[in-house]
Amino acid sequence: MRQPFVAGNWKMHGALERNRGLVADIAEGAAEIDGVQIAICPPFVYLDQLHALLGGSGVALGAQNGCAEPEGAFTGEVAMPMLQDFACRYVIVGHSERRQYYHEDDALVGRKAARAVSCGITPIICIGETLAQREAEATESVVTGQLQGLLDSAGHEVLGKAVIAYEPIWAIGTGRTATPEQAQAVHAGIRRWLGEHDIAADALPLLYGGSVKPDNAAELFAQADIDGGLIGGASLEAASFLDICRAAARVDR
Ligand code: PEP
């Protein structure tokens, strides 16, 4: 049985004072929501603050990135063991913004996922196609190609311990969402591919990400293979993030 999971990706947003109110409101609301794993992924510099603010709340902490190397001369990077110091339970790897702006490929993303798992941190691995690829009807081959690249790099054991987030790039931050049917079709394909490659497909949480809002979350989460969401913009406001978490809680599996 897969528990619904909703993770907020704050991206490069936040400020000490503002975080205090936002996290207090989320923690208070989350206490009333049963049966959903909720996580917040702030920028690195706020991990310490959120670690303190979230203590005992049941809301988990995650990071937005982590280095594939354990330590050393890698200026500007943050190592996975450092994330352990702040009790990060999750780390996002391979977000499309990292792939696009920092040229991260599946081989590197797979190595990051493996490093996370070796530190006891669950990687939330992002995959998804561009608009041009969708229009060329290449979505399935792009997504399964990404999965194959990740498997080649990270191996079965690591992929089996990950969360996969399907995020069509054309839906991220654009206000344009995949329809529930479009998203479900890709999620079902991902689950099928995982099963065919001897990865515990039924147990693995598959999240949808891309302009999830309170008014479309319920329909998306009602799909058989969508186990929750990776939420960008709507996670920056407690009311909308909590509404999305409540939508996940209402799903009858
Ligand atoms: C994301 O950052 O992963 C994301 C899905 O963003 P948004 O919800 O704003 O589209």
Tab-separated table of C-alpha atoms and ligand atoms in Angstrom:
chain	number	residue	atom	x	y	z
A	1	MET	CA	0.000	0.000	0.000
A	2	ARG	CA	1.511	3.304	-1.062
A	3	GLN	CA	0.969	6.249	1.253
A	4	PRO	CA	0.092	9.533	-0.497
A	5	PHE	CA	3.039	11.895	-0.501
A	6	VAL	CA	3.124	15.664	-1.088
A	7	ALA	CA	6.443	17.518	-1.214
A	8	GLY	CA	6.860	21.282	-1.499
A	9	ASN	CA	9.759	22.526	-3.604
A	10	TRP	CA	10.410	26.112	-2.557
A	11	LYS	CA	13.012	26.552	-5.313
A	12	MET	CA	14.997	29.771	-4.729
A	13	HIS	CA	12.380	31.387	-2.498
A	14	GLY	CA	12.364	32.118	1.215
A	15	ALA	CA	13.503	34.568	3.865
A	16	LEU	CA	14.112	33.957	7.580
A	17	GLU	CA	11.190	36.020	8.809
A	18	ARG	CA	8.730	34.840	6.177
A	19	ASN	CA	9.683	31.164	6.648
A	20	ARG	CA	8.724	31.331	10.325
A	21	GLY	CA	5.087	32.170	9.615
A	22	LEU	CA	4.783	29.895	6.604
A	23	VAL	CA	6.225	26.850	8.370
A	24	ALA	CA	4.174	27.453	11.525
A	25	ASP	CA	0.994	27.601	9.445
A	26	ILE	CA	1.896	24.476	7.468
A	27	ALA	CA	2.836	22.525	10.611
A	28	GLU	CA	-0.409	23.556	12.322
A	29	GLY	CA	-2.550	22.564	9.334
A	30	ALA	CA	-0.617	19.356	8.687
A	31	ALA	CA	-1.343	18.155	12.227
A	32	GLU	CA	-5.010	17.817	11.173
A	33	ILE	CA	-4.246	15.806	8.028
A	34	ASP	CA	-4.000	12.037	8.406
A	35	GLY	CA	-2.416	9.472	6.169
A	36	VAL	CA	-0.278	11.755	3.986
A	37	GLN	CA	3.507	12.066	4.109
A	38	ILE	CA	4.258	15.785	3.795
A	39	ALA	CA	7.693	17.256	3.136
A	40	ILE	CA	9.148	20.707	2.545
A	41	CYS	CA	12.318	21.285	0.514
A	42	PRO	CA	13.696	24.784	1.185
A	43	PRO	CA	16.975	26.251	-0.125
A	44	PHE	CA	20.056	24.853	1.667
A	45	VAL	CA	20.615	27.947	3.812
A	46	TYR	CA	17.233	27.488	5.495
A	47	LEU	CA	17.611	23.776	6.319
A	48	ASP	CA	18.834	24.569	9.820
A	49	GLN	CA	15.955	26.953	10.456
A	50	LEU	CA	13.348	24.525	9.127
A	51	HIS	CA	14.922	21.610	10.975
A	52	ALA	CA	14.270	23.537	14.193
A	53	LEU	CA	10.823	24.800	13.176
A	54	LEU	CA	9.541	21.414	11.977
A	55	GLY	CA	10.833	19.395	14.942
A	56	GLY	CA	8.083	17.101	16.220
A	57	SER	CA	5.567	18.275	13.614
A	58	GLY	CA	5.498	15.160	11.450
A	59	VAL	CA	6.339	17.268	8.375
A	60	ALA	CA	9.570	15.957	6.882
A	61	LEU	CA	12.477	18.018	5.636
A	62	GLY	CA	14.083	17.655	2.228
A	63	ALA	CA	16.760	19.398	0.188
A	64	GLN	CA	16.534	20.481	-3.439
A	65	ASN	CA	19.871	19.056	-4.514
A	66	GLY	CA	22.981	17.333	-3.190
A	67	CYS	CA	26.416	16.450	-4.483
A	68	ALA	CA	27.270	13.029	-5.894
A	69	GLU	CA	30.640	13.141	-4.101
A	70	PRO	CA	30.811	12.525	-0.341
A	71	GLU	CA	33.173	15.428	0.457
A	72	GLY	CA	36.198	17.270	-0.873
A	73	ALA	CA	37.236	20.152	-3.110
A	74	PHE	CA	33.905	20.900	-4.779
A	75	THR	CA	33.390	24.610	-4.152
A	76	GLY	CA	29.782	25.620	-3.819
A	77	GLU	CA	28.449	22.079	-3.476
A	78	VAL	CA	26.621	20.544	-0.514
A	79	ALA	CA	27.298	16.901	0.353
A	80	MET	CA	24.589	14.353	1.131
A	81	PRO	CA	26.160	13.533	4.541
A	82	MET	CA	25.733	17.247	5.392
A	83	LEU	CA	22.022	16.887	4.670
A	84	GLN	CA	21.967	14.043	7.188
A	85	ASP	CA	23.122	16.523	9.842
A	86	PHE	CA	19.831	18.380	9.383
A	87	ALA	CA	17.732	15.199	9.389
A	88	CYS	CA	16.775	15.566	5.729
A	89	ARG	CA	14.634	12.597	4.862
A	90	TYR	CA	14.447	13.494	1.160
A	91	VAL	CA	16.500	15.153	-1.537
A	92	ILE	CA	15.237	16.209	-4.961
A	93	VAL	CA	17.616	15.139	-7.718
A	94	GLY	CA	17.438	15.802	-11.436
A	95	HIS	CA	14.850	18.562	-11.306
A	96	SER	CA	14.367	19.857	-14.847
A	97	GLU	CA	15.725	23.267	-13.817
A	98	ARG	CA	18.983	21.578	-12.780
A	99	ARG	CA	19.042	19.549	-15.970
A	100	GLN	CA	18.345	22.655	-18.090
A	101	TYR	CA	20.447	25.353	-16.389
A	102	TYR	CA	23.248	23.226	-14.889
A	103	HIS	CA	23.432	20.515	-17.563
A	104	GLU	CA	22.822	17.601	-15.213
A	105	ASP	CA	22.300	14.350	-17.102
A	106	ASP	CA	20.876	10.977	-16.113
A	107	ALA	CA	24.327	9.571	-15.296
A	108	LEU	CA	24.998	12.351	-12.777
A	109	VAL	CA	21.453	12.285	-11.403
A	110	GLY	CA	21.797	8.527	-10.899
A	111	ARG	CA	25.057	9.021	-9.000
A	112	LYS	CA	23.398	11.650	-6.798
A	113	ALA	CA	20.506	9.268	-6.109
A	114	ALA	CA	22.953	6.510	-5.175
A	115	ARG	CA	24.854	8.819	-2.824
A	116	ALA	CA	21.593	9.884	-1.189
A	117	VAL	CA	20.497	6.293	-0.619
A	118	SER	CA	23.908	5.414	0.837
A	119	CYS	CA	23.274	8.204	3.389
A	120	GLY	CA	19.795	6.951	4.256
A	121	ILE	CA	18.105	9.796	2.344
A	122	THR	CA	15.319	9.062	-0.132
A	123	PRO	CA	15.945	10.677	-3.510
A	124	ILE	CA	12.977	12.231	-5.287
A	125	ILE	CA	14.128	11.702	-8.865
A	126	CYS	CA	12.552	14.004	-11.465
A	127	ILE	CA	11.953	12.998	-15.059
A	128	GLY	CA	9.796	14.472	-17.821
A	129	GLU	CA	9.595	15.625	-21.392
A	130	THR	CA	9.697	19.014	-23.108
A	131	LEU	CA	6.739	20.399	-25.043
A	132	ALA	CA	8.490	19.684	-28.363
A	133	GLN	CA	9.020	16.067	-27.320
A	134	ARG	CA	5.368	15.696	-26.313
A	135	GLU	CA	4.210	17.222	-29.585
A	136	ALA	CA	6.475	14.803	-31.437
A	137	GLU	CA	4.728	11.979	-29.525
A	138	ALA	CA	8.048	11.045	-27.934
A	139	THR	CA	6.923	11.300	-24.290
A	140	GLU	CA	7.089	7.583	-23.554
A	141	SER	CA	10.465	7.066	-25.212
A	142	VAL	CA	11.924	10.144	-23.472
A	143	VAL	CA	10.706	9.081	-20.044
A	144	THR	CA	11.747	5.436	-20.396
A	145	GLY	CA	15.090	6.591	-21.814
A	146	GLN	CA	15.595	8.700	-18.679
A	147	LEU	CA	14.670	5.716	-16.498
A	148	GLN	CA	17.144	3.502	-18.365
A	149	GLY	CA	19.903	6.110	-17.947
A	150	LEU	CA	19.149	6.324	-14.231
A	151	LEU	CA	19.115	2.536	-13.885
A	152	ASP	CA	22.454	2.234	-15.710
A	153	SER	CA	23.975	4.814	-13.378
A	154	ALA	CA	22.318	4.063	-10.048
A	155	GLY	CA	21.391	0.376	-10.253
A	156	HIS	CA	18.259	-1.557	-9.258
A	157	GLU	CA	18.624	-1.260	-5.514
A	158	VAL	CA	18.832	2.538	-5.569
A	159	LEU	CA	15.932	3.007	-7.983
A	160	GLY	CA	13.857	0.652	-5.850
A	161	LYS	CA	14.367	2.958	-2.856
A	162	ALA	CA	13.554	6.186	-4.680
A	163	VAL	CA	10.472	8.294	-5.239
A	164	ILE	CA	9.965	9.146	-8.918
A	165	ALA	CA	8.411	12.490	-9.836
A	166	TYR	CA	7.029	12.760	-13.361
A	167	GLU	CA	7.173	16.452	-14.216
A	168	PRO	CA	6.392	17.405	-17.803
A	169	ILE	CA	8.678	20.395	-18.337
A	170	TRP	CA	5.984	22.306	-20.209
A	171	ALA	CA	3.794	22.209	-17.085
A	172	ILE	CA	6.343	23.445	-14.534
A	173	GLY	CA	5.647	26.976	-13.350
A	174	THR	CA	3.574	27.667	-16.470
A	175	GLY	CA	0.067	27.286	-15.060
A	176	ARG	CA	-0.441	24.603	-17.725
A	177	THR	CA	-1.107	21.188	-16.180
A	178	ALA	CA	-1.169	17.770	-17.789
A	179	THR	CA	-4.721	16.498	-17.803
A	180	PRO	CA	-5.329	13.722	-15.271
A	181	GLU	CA	-5.565	11.282	-18.216
A	182	GLN	CA	-2.259	12.468	-19.729
A	183	ALA	CA	-0.498	12.250	-16.377
A	184	GLN	CA	-2.007	8.846	-15.551
A	185	ALA	CA	-0.954	7.426	-18.929
A	186	VAL	CA	2.679	8.383	-18.292
A	187	HIS	CA	2.587	7.189	-14.671
A	188	ALA	CA	1.158	3.834	-15.755
A	189	GLY	CA	3.944	3.571	-18.354
A	190	ILE	CA	6.572	4.339	-15.696
A	191	ARG	CA	5.133	1.708	-13.368
A	192	ARG	CA	5.021	-0.830	-16.194
A	193	TRP	CA	8.661	-0.096	-17.106
A	194	LEU	CA	9.754	-0.454	-13.477
A	195	GLY	CA	7.998	-3.825	-13.217
A	196	GLU	CA	9.596	-5.031	-16.438
A	197	HIS	CA	12.983	-4.111	-14.981
A	198	ASP	CA	12.495	-5.976	-11.692
A	199	ILE	CA	12.037	-2.876	-9.579
A	200	ALA	CA	9.341	-3.045	-6.906
A	201	ALA	CA	6.861	-1.218	-9.106
A	202	ASP	CA	3.818	-1.602	-6.858
A	203	ALA	CA	5.592	-0.161	-3.838
A	204	LEU	CA	7.342	2.785	-5.466
A	205	PRO	CA	5.677	6.196	-4.979
A	206	LEU	CA	5.144	8.070	-8.244
A	207	LEU	CA	4.471	11.797	-7.890
A	208	TYR	CA	3.120	14.184	-10.475
A	209	GLY	CA	4.550	17.707	-10.666
A	210	GLY	CA	3.681	20.653	-12.869
A	211	SER	CA	1.346	23.465	-11.827
A	212	VAL	CA	-0.538	21.390	-9.258
A	213	LYS	CA	-2.996	23.722	-7.493
A	214	PRO	CA	-5.842	23.220	-5.013
A	215	ASP	CA	-8.368	23.175	-7.856
A	216	ASN	CA	-6.729	20.413	-9.905
A	217	ALA	CA	-5.008	18.312	-7.205
A	218	ALA	CA	-7.963	16.054	-6.341
A	219	GLU	CA	-8.506	14.935	-9.928
A	220	LEU	CA	-4.815	14.260	-10.487
A	221	PHE	CA	-4.387	12.364	-7.219
A	222	ALA	CA	-7.480	10.262	-7.926
A	223	GLN	CA	-5.626	8.559	-10.795
A	224	ALA	CA	-4.604	4.984	-10.033
A	225	ASP	CA	-0.863	5.478	-10.490
A	226	ILE	CA	-0.467	9.012	-9.118
A	227	ASP	CA	0.552	8.840	-5.466
A	228	GLY	CA	0.832	12.538	-4.752
A	229	GLY	CA	2.635	15.601	-5.999
A	230	LEU	CA	5.804	17.637	-6.134
A	231	ILE	CA	4.556	21.158	-5.686
A	232	GLY	CA	6.426	24.327	-6.641
A	233	GLY	CA	4.570	27.664	-6.640
A	234	ALA	CA	1.594	26.476	-4.603
A	235	SER	CA	3.878	25.302	-1.777
A	236	LEU	CA	4.854	28.894	-0.979
A	237	GLU	CA	1.471	29.662	0.508
A	238	ALA	CA	0.266	27.625	3.488
A	239	ALA	CA	-3.414	27.625	2.498
A	240	SER	CA	-2.850	26.309	-1.019
A	241	PHE	CA	-0.199	23.774	0.053
A	242	LEU	CA	-2.453	22.437	2.795
A	243	ASP	CA	-5.430	22.225	0.428
A	244	ILE	CA	-3.294	20.087	-1.877
A	245	CYS	CA	-2.258	17.878	1.059
A	246	ARG	CA	-5.926	17.500	2.035
A	247	ALA	CA	-6.773	16.479	-1.536
A	248	ALA	CA	-4.134	13.725	-1.245
A	249	ALA	CA	-5.620	12.613	2.082
A	250	ARG	CA	-9.093	12.257	0.565
A	251	VAL	CA	-7.982	9.832	-2.142
A	252	ASP	CA	-9.689	6.506	-1.667
A	253	ARG	CA	-7.329	3.698	-2.688
B	1	PEP	C1	8.385	21.994	-9.377
B	1	PEP	O1	9.115	22.901	-9.030
B	1	PEP	O2	8.800	20.849	-9.309
B	1	PEP	C2	7.038	22.322	-9.863
B	1	PEP	C3	6.267	21.331	-10.227
B	1	PEP	O3	6.672	23.642	-9.909
B	1	PEP	P1	5.183	24.236	-10.117
B	1	PEP	O4	4.275	23.489	-9.190
B	1	PEP	O5	5.289	25.677	-9.776
B	1	PEP	O6	4.829	23.998	-11.542
